[in-house]
Amino acid sequence: MIRVVEHHDWVIYCIIGIILSYIIIFKTLHRDVTLIEFILQPYENSNNNTLSWVFTTILFSVSFSVLFSQFIPIVPKFITQNLVVAGITFNKFGFVLVSMLLFHLIKNIFVYLFYGSINQLERFGRYSFVAQKYFMVYSLVILVISFLHYYLHFKTSNAFVYYSSLIFIAFTIKILIYLFHPQQILPRQWYYKFLYICTLQILPILVLWKFWFL
């Protein structure tokens, strides 16, 4: 019997690519600030905020897909049968990555419309600045866990429980940051805050989770 050894070269390529991308972002868009300086940086001193937010969201989606795509049971048939590019169909990594990118794109459009509908678009810039800090740190944590997971061979059955708990803890931290951040990135009125959390944070994640685990 010949045993086929599973290789994770693509994982290290993704990790190195994401780290190099962050280095380029800090060198160019953030003018050579360090990660700690960026986290502590006030919104008034930020540079290229929108472009940096876009790149950070993409890199977070890649890092999240590297770690969590292995837990997706199947790629839906309507995707594998109808979305074929040059004879290539979506694998689990591609499926999670594309769904994550679409998820963030649609959600952020609705967030922008939410701020616009209540005439508080001036807060949207601060919101995006705080959000990119959060997702940048989150993606770096996921990269470390991905390296440990794939190269120290954690048990997948136990890992799913641990990583699901990580998602819940990270989500809770994000909501607390958004609610109590000193720059007041959410509307002052509490009913708008609860409306935002329920409709633009909790509901989209539940829909995405349901989509992945049909």
PDB file of C-alpha atoms in Angstrom:
ATOM      1  CA  MET A   1       0.000   0.000   0.000  1.00  0.00           C
ATOM      2  CA  ILE A   2       1.286   3.435  -0.932  1.00  0.00           C
ATOM      3  CA  ARG A   3       0.401   6.192   1.480  1.00  0.00           C
ATOM      4  CA  VAL A   4      -0.063   9.601  -0.090  1.00  0.00           C
ATOM      5  CA  VAL A   5       1.390  12.276   2.181  1.00  0.00           C
ATOM      6  CA  GLU A   6      -0.632  15.463   2.356  1.00  0.00           C
ATOM      7  CA  HIS A   7       1.461  18.545   1.667  1.00  0.00           C
ATOM      8  CA  HIS A   8       0.625  22.001   2.951  1.00  0.00           C
ATOM      9  CA  ASP A   9       2.926  24.039   0.744  1.00  0.00           C
ATOM     10  CA  TRP A  10       0.003  26.255  -0.293  1.00  0.00           C
ATOM     11  CA  VAL A  11      -0.505  27.198   3.371  1.00  0.00           C
ATOM     12  CA  ILE A  12       3.007  28.540   3.834  1.00  0.00           C
ATOM     13  CA  TYR A  13       2.774  30.329   0.494  1.00  0.00           C
ATOM     14  CA  CYS A  14      -0.397  32.070   1.657  1.00  0.00           C
ATOM     15  CA  ILE A  15       1.123  32.946   5.031  1.00  0.00           C
ATOM     16  CA  ILE A  16       4.263  34.401   3.459  1.00  0.00           C
ATOM     17  CA  GLY A  17       2.195  36.255   0.853  1.00  0.00           C
ATOM     18  CA  ILE A  18      -0.042  37.839   3.482  1.00  0.00           C
ATOM     19  CA  ILE A  19       2.896  38.891   5.662  1.00  0.00           C
ATOM     20  CA  LEU A  20       4.713  40.414   2.679  1.00  0.00           C
ATOM     21  CA  SER A  21       1.519  42.214   1.675  1.00  0.00           C
ATOM     22  CA  TYR A  22       1.201  43.738   5.141  1.00  0.00           C
ATOM     23  CA  ILE A  23       4.843  44.839   5.020  1.00  0.00           C
ATOM     24  CA  ILE A  24       4.204  46.575   1.684  1.00  0.00           C
ATOM     25  CA  ILE A  25       1.062  48.223   3.075  1.00  0.00           C
ATOM     26  CA  PHE A  26       2.965  49.600   6.069  1.00  0.00           C
ATOM     27  CA  LYS A  27       5.855  50.731   3.884  1.00  0.00           C
ATOM     28  CA  THR A  28       3.685  52.524   1.328  1.00  0.00           C
ATOM     29  CA  LEU A  29       0.208  53.358   2.609  1.00  0.00           C
ATOM     30  CA  HIS A  30       1.105  53.931   6.274  1.00  0.00           C
ATOM     31  CA  ARG A  31       4.479  55.605   5.717  1.00  0.00           C
ATOM     32  CA  ASP A  32       6.720  53.203   7.625  1.00  0.00           C
ATOM     33  CA  VAL A  33       4.809  53.091  10.909  1.00  0.00           C
ATOM     34  CA  THR A  34       5.086  49.955  13.003  1.00  0.00           C
ATOM     35  CA  LEU A  35       2.143  47.702  13.835  1.00  0.00           C
ATOM     36  CA  ILE A  36       1.975  49.000  17.414  1.00  0.00           C
ATOM     37  CA  GLU A  37       2.112  52.606  16.219  1.00  0.00           C
ATOM     38  CA  PHE A  38      -0.654  51.902  13.738  1.00  0.00           C
ATOM     39  CA  ILE A  39      -2.892  50.322  16.381  1.00  0.00           C
ATOM     40  CA  LEU A  40      -2.381  53.336  18.680  1.00  0.00           C
ATOM     41  CA  GLN A  41      -2.644  55.859  15.856  1.00  0.00           C
ATOM     42  CA  PRO A  42      -5.615  58.280  16.029  1.00  0.00           C
ATOM     43  CA  TYR A  43      -7.910  58.640  13.050  1.00  0.00           C
ATOM     44  CA  GLU A  44      -6.779  62.210  12.422  1.00  0.00           C
ATOM     45  CA  ASN A  45      -3.225  61.020  11.657  1.00  0.00           C
ATOM     46  CA  SER A  46      -4.229  58.150   9.363  1.00  0.00           C
ATOM     47  CA  ASN A  47      -3.207  57.900   5.717  1.00  0.00           C
ATOM     48  CA  ASN A  48      -4.881  56.189   2.773  1.00  0.00           C
ATOM     49  CA  ASN A  49      -7.559  54.858   5.090  1.00  0.00           C
ATOM     50  CA  THR A  50     -10.010  53.526   2.498  1.00  0.00           C
ATOM     51  CA  LEU A  51      -7.415  51.782   0.348  1.00  0.00           C
ATOM     52  CA  SER A  52      -5.756  50.223   3.389  1.00  0.00           C
ATOM     53  CA  TRP A  53      -9.152  49.014   4.631  1.00  0.00           C
ATOM     54  CA  VAL A  54      -9.839  47.305   1.294  1.00  0.00           C
ATOM     55  CA  PHE A  55      -6.475  45.505   1.275  1.00  0.00           C
ATOM     56  CA  THR A  56      -6.808  44.515   4.932  1.00  0.00           C
ATOM     57  CA  THR A  57     -10.259  43.041   4.292  1.00  0.00           C
ATOM     58  CA  ILE A  58      -8.917  40.994   1.374  1.00  0.00           C
ATOM     59  CA  LEU A  59      -5.941  39.714   3.368  1.00  0.00           C
ATOM     60  CA  PHE A  60      -8.164  38.846   6.309  1.00  0.00           C
ATOM     61  CA  SER A  61     -10.461  36.895   3.981  1.00  0.00           C
ATOM     62  CA  VAL A  62      -7.483  34.935   2.635  1.00  0.00           C
ATOM     63  CA  SER A  63      -6.118  34.140   6.093  1.00  0.00           C
ATOM     64  CA  PHE A  64      -9.564  33.113   7.349  1.00  0.00           C
ATOM     65  CA  SER A  65     -10.042  30.849   4.318  1.00  0.00           C
ATOM     66  CA  VAL A  66      -6.681  29.163   4.871  1.00  0.00           C
ATOM     67  CA  LEU A  67      -7.635  28.025   8.352  1.00  0.00           C
ATOM     68  CA  PHE A  68     -11.393  27.478   8.202  1.00  0.00           C
ATOM     69  CA  SER A  69     -11.970  26.162   4.679  1.00  0.00           C
ATOM     70  CA  GLN A  70     -10.971  22.659   5.792  1.00  0.00           C
ATOM     71  CA  PHE A  71     -14.048  22.481   8.031  1.00  0.00           C
ATOM     72  CA  ILE A  72     -16.530  23.178   5.239  1.00  0.00           C
ATOM     73  CA  PRO A  73     -18.327  19.872   4.549  1.00  0.00           C
ATOM     74  CA  ILE A  74     -18.880  20.313   0.796  1.00  0.00           C
ATOM     75  CA  VAL A  75     -18.931  22.915  -1.932  1.00  0.00           C
ATOM     76  CA  PRO A  76     -22.571  23.253  -3.053  1.00  0.00           C
ATOM     77  CA  LYS A  77     -23.394  21.520  -6.338  1.00  0.00           C
ATOM     78  CA  PHE A  78     -24.911  24.616  -7.903  1.00  0.00           C
ATOM     79  CA  ILE A  79     -21.488  26.277  -7.554  1.00  0.00           C
ATOM     80  CA  THR A  80     -19.341  23.372  -8.775  1.00  0.00           C
ATOM     81  CA  GLN A  81     -21.644  22.760 -11.730  1.00  0.00           C
ATOM     82  CA  ASN A  82     -22.314  26.332 -12.824  1.00  0.00           C
ATOM     83  CA  LEU A  83     -19.171  28.238 -11.862  1.00  0.00           C
ATOM     84  CA  VAL A  84     -16.376  26.699 -13.906  1.00  0.00           C
ATOM     85  CA  VAL A  85     -13.516  28.893 -15.173  1.00  0.00           C
ATOM     86  CA  ALA A  86     -11.194  27.355 -17.795  1.00  0.00           C
ATOM     87  CA  GLY A  87     -12.192  23.900 -16.619  1.00  0.00           C
ATOM     88  CA  ILE A  88     -11.362  24.716 -12.991  1.00  0.00           C
ATOM     89  CA  THR A  89     -14.049  24.379 -10.327  1.00  0.00           C
ATOM     90  CA  PHE A  90     -14.117  25.827  -6.851  1.00  0.00           C
ATOM     91  CA  ASN A  91     -12.440  23.843  -4.093  1.00  0.00           C
ATOM     92  CA  LYS A  92     -13.217  24.513  -0.436  1.00  0.00           C
ATOM     93  CA  PHE A  93     -10.570  27.219  -0.128  1.00  0.00           C
ATOM     94  CA  GLY A  94     -11.817  29.092  -3.180  1.00  0.00           C
ATOM     95  CA  PHE A  95     -15.426  28.682  -2.079  1.00  0.00           C
ATOM     96  CA  VAL A  96     -14.767  30.168   1.363  1.00  0.00           C
ATOM     97  CA  LEU A  97     -12.549  32.940  -0.016  1.00  0.00           C
ATOM     98  CA  VAL A  98     -15.045  34.142  -2.628  1.00  0.00           C
ATOM     99  CA  SER A  99     -17.943  33.949  -0.173  1.00  0.00           C
ATOM    100  CA  MET A 100     -15.912  35.926   2.386  1.00  0.00           C
ATOM    101  CA  LEU A 101     -15.079  38.639  -0.150  1.00  0.00           C
ATOM    102  CA  LEU A 102     -18.700  38.925  -1.251  1.00  0.00           C
ATOM    103  CA  PHE A 103     -19.809  38.891   2.379  1.00  0.00           C
ATOM    104  CA  HIS A 104     -17.588  41.838   3.312  1.00  0.00           C
ATOM    105  CA  LEU A 105     -18.408  43.750   0.129  1.00  0.00           C
ATOM    106  CA  ILE A 106     -22.172  43.480   0.594  1.00  0.00           C
ATOM    107  CA  LYS A 107     -22.029  44.062   4.354  1.00  0.00           C
ATOM    108  CA  ASN A 108     -19.876  47.177   4.042  1.00  0.00           C
ATOM    109  CA  ILE A 109     -22.160  48.599   1.362  1.00  0.00           C
ATOM    110  CA  PHE A 110     -25.086  48.193   3.748  1.00  0.00           C
ATOM    111  CA  VAL A 111     -23.054  49.714   6.588  1.00  0.00           C
ATOM    112  CA  TYR A 112     -22.376  52.755   4.407  1.00  0.00           C
ATOM    113  CA  LEU A 113     -26.070  53.010   3.549  1.00  0.00           C
ATOM    114  CA  PHE A 114     -26.914  52.660   7.238  1.00  0.00           C
ATOM    115  CA  TYR A 115     -24.717  55.607   8.198  1.00  0.00           C
ATOM    116  CA  GLY A 116     -26.067  57.588   5.265  1.00  0.00           C
ATOM    117  CA  SER A 117     -29.694  56.888   6.171  1.00  0.00           C
ATOM    118  CA  ILE A 118     -29.217  58.366   9.648  1.00  0.00           C
ATOM    119  CA  ASN A 119     -27.139  61.314   8.361  1.00  0.00           C
ATOM    120  CA  GLN A 120     -23.964  60.305  10.199  1.00  0.00           C
ATOM    121  CA  LEU A 121     -21.578  59.555   7.345  1.00  0.00           C
ATOM    122  CA  GLU A 122     -18.814  61.424   9.183  1.00  0.00           C
ATOM    123  CA  ARG A 123     -18.592  58.415  11.514  1.00  0.00           C
ATOM    124  CA  PHE A 124     -18.128  55.968   8.654  1.00  0.00           C
ATOM    125  CA  GLY A 125     -14.490  56.986   8.132  1.00  0.00           C
ATOM    126  CA  ARG A 126     -13.706  56.354  11.787  1.00  0.00           C
ATOM    127  CA  TYR A 127     -15.610  53.087  11.613  1.00  0.00           C
ATOM    128  CA  SER A 128     -13.511  51.842   8.676  1.00  0.00           C
ATOM    129  CA  PHE A 129     -10.304  52.924  10.400  1.00  0.00           C
ATOM    130  CA  VAL A 130     -11.118  51.002  13.585  1.00  0.00           C
ATOM    131  CA  ALA A 131     -12.408  48.020  11.586  1.00  0.00           C
ATOM    132  CA  GLN A 132      -9.193  47.624   9.628  1.00  0.00           C
ATOM    133  CA  LYS A 133      -7.151  47.640  12.850  1.00  0.00           C
ATOM    134  CA  TYR A 134      -9.330  44.889  14.252  1.00  0.00           C
ATOM    135  CA  PHE A 135      -9.226  42.719  11.123  1.00  0.00           C
ATOM    136  CA  MET A 136      -5.495  43.209  10.726  1.00  0.00           C
ATOM    137  CA  VAL A 137      -4.763  41.911  14.227  1.00  0.00           C
ATOM    138  CA  TYR A 138      -7.361  39.161  13.779  1.00  0.00           C
ATOM    139  CA  SER A 139      -5.750  37.986  10.536  1.00  0.00           C
ATOM    140  CA  LEU A 140      -2.285  37.872  12.119  1.00  0.00           C
ATOM    141  CA  VAL A 141      -3.637  35.741  14.971  1.00  0.00           C
ATOM    142  CA  ILE A 142      -5.210  33.397  12.413  1.00  0.00           C
ATOM    143  CA  LEU A 143      -1.898  33.143  10.539  1.00  0.00           C
ATOM    144  CA  VAL A 144      -0.116  31.996  13.691  1.00  0.00           C
ATOM    145  CA  ILE A 145      -2.852  29.455  14.417  1.00  0.00           C
ATOM    146  CA  SER A 146      -2.777  28.248  10.798  1.00  0.00           C
ATOM    147  CA  PHE A 147       0.945  27.585  10.980  1.00  0.00           C
ATOM    148  CA  LEU A 148       0.574  25.701  14.253  1.00  0.00           C
ATOM    149  CA  HIS A 149      -2.439  23.778  13.005  1.00  0.00           C
ATOM    150  CA  TYR A 150      -1.065  22.573   9.685  1.00  0.00           C
ATOM    151  CA  TYR A 151       2.479  21.887  10.793  1.00  0.00           C
ATOM    152  CA  LEU A 152       1.896  20.569  14.326  1.00  0.00           C
ATOM    153  CA  HIS A 153      -1.027  18.398  13.182  1.00  0.00           C
ATOM    154  CA  PHE A 154      -3.763  19.329  15.633  1.00  0.00           C
ATOM    155  CA  LYS A 155      -6.725  16.958  15.704  1.00  0.00           C
ATOM    156  CA  THR A 156      -9.383  18.331  13.379  1.00  0.00           C
ATOM    157  CA  SER A 157     -12.335  17.175  15.496  1.00  0.00           C
ATOM    158  CA  ASN A 158     -11.106  19.104  18.517  1.00  0.00           C
ATOM    159  CA  ALA A 159      -9.812  21.998  16.468  1.00  0.00           C
ATOM    160  CA  PHE A 160     -13.239  22.860  15.055  1.00  0.00           C
ATOM    161  CA  VAL A 161     -14.618  23.354  18.559  1.00  0.00           C
ATOM    162  CA  TYR A 162     -11.641  25.493  19.562  1.00  0.00           C
ATOM    163  CA  TYR A 163     -11.753  27.597  16.415  1.00  0.00           C
ATOM    164  CA  SER A 164     -15.511  28.083  16.631  1.00  0.00           C
ATOM    165  CA  SER A 165     -14.947  29.383  20.154  1.00  0.00           C
ATOM    166  CA  LEU A 166     -12.240  31.679  18.770  1.00  0.00           C
ATOM    167  CA  ILE A 167     -14.708  33.109  16.260  1.00  0.00           C
ATOM    168  CA  PHE A 168     -17.261  33.744  19.005  1.00  0.00           C
ATOM    169  CA  ILE A 169     -14.687  35.406  21.287  1.00  0.00           C
ATOM    170  CA  ALA A 170     -13.305  37.528  18.441  1.00  0.00           C
ATOM    171  CA  PHE A 171     -16.817  38.590  17.447  1.00  0.00           C
ATOM    172  CA  THR A 172     -17.625  39.566  21.037  1.00  0.00           C
ATOM    173  CA  ILE A 173     -14.425  41.596  21.270  1.00  0.00           C
ATOM    174  CA  LYS A 174     -15.282  43.361  18.015  1.00  0.00           C
ATOM    175  CA  ILE A 175     -18.728  44.358  19.237  1.00  0.00           C
ATOM    176  CA  LEU A 176     -17.274  45.674  22.514  1.00  0.00           C
ATOM    177  CA  ILE A 177     -14.661  47.677  20.605  1.00  0.00           C
ATOM    178  CA  TYR A 178     -17.305  49.160  18.331  1.00  0.00           C
ATOM    179  CA  LEU A 179     -19.568  50.028  21.254  1.00  0.00           C
ATOM    180  CA  PHE A 180     -17.025  51.555  23.620  1.00  0.00           C
ATOM    181  CA  HIS A 181     -14.324  52.905  21.336  1.00  0.00           C
ATOM    182  CA  PRO A 182     -13.344  56.426  22.458  1.00  0.00           C
ATOM    183  CA  GLN A 183     -13.711  57.768  18.899  1.00  0.00           C
ATOM    184  CA  GLN A 184     -17.436  56.871  18.991  1.00  0.00           C
ATOM    185  CA  ILE A 185     -17.616  55.063  15.682  1.00  0.00           C
ATOM    186  CA  LEU A 186     -21.241  53.988  16.194  1.00  0.00           C
ATOM    187  CA  PRO A 187     -24.205  56.373  16.399  1.00  0.00           C
ATOM    188  CA  ARG A 188     -24.830  57.980  19.773  1.00  0.00           C
ATOM    189  CA  GLN A 189     -28.407  56.711  20.025  1.00  0.00           C
ATOM    190  CA  TRP A 190     -28.570  53.271  21.598  1.00  0.00           C
ATOM    191  CA  TYR A 191     -31.446  52.078  19.399  1.00  0.00           C
ATOM    192  CA  TYR A 192     -29.267  52.728  16.324  1.00  0.00           C
ATOM    193  CA  LYS A 193     -26.447  50.797  17.972  1.00  0.00           C
ATOM    194  CA  PHE A 194     -28.665  47.784  18.625  1.00  0.00           C
ATOM    195  CA  LEU A 195     -30.101  48.041  15.109  1.00  0.00           C
ATOM    196  CA  TYR A 196     -26.591  48.011  13.660  1.00  0.00           C
ATOM    197  CA  ILE A 197     -25.420  45.071  15.797  1.00  0.00           C
ATOM    198  CA  CYS A 198     -28.478  42.923  15.099  1.00  0.00           C
ATOM    199  CA  THR A 199     -28.938  43.599  11.385  1.00  0.00           C
ATOM    200  CA  LEU A 200     -25.385  44.294  10.171  1.00  0.00           C
ATOM    201  CA  GLN A 201     -23.294  42.119  12.476  1.00  0.00           C
ATOM    202  CA  ILE A 202     -25.195  39.161  13.928  1.00  0.00           C
ATOM    203  CA  LEU A 203     -27.636  38.470  11.076  1.00  0.00           C
ATOM    204  CA  PRO A 204     -25.048  38.464   8.235  1.00  0.00           C
ATOM    205  CA  ILE A 205     -22.774  36.063  10.125  1.00  0.00           C
ATOM    206  CA  LEU A 206     -25.677  33.697  10.790  1.00  0.00           C
ATOM    207  CA  VAL A 207     -26.574  33.756   7.091  1.00  0.00           C
ATOM    208  CA  LEU A 208     -22.969  33.092   6.057  1.00  0.00           C
ATOM    209  CA  TRP A 209     -22.620  30.272   8.578  1.00  0.00           C
ATOM    210  CA  LYS A 210     -25.843  28.696   7.304  1.00  0.00           C
ATOM    211  CA  PHE A 211     -24.580  29.009   3.719  1.00  0.00           C
ATOM    212  CA  TRP A 212     -21.332  27.210   4.541  1.00  0.00           C
ATOM    213  CA  PHE A 213     -22.948  24.416   6.530  1.00  0.00           C
ATOM    214  CA  LEU A 214     -26.037  23.674   4.465  1.00  0.00           C
TER     215      LEU A 214
END
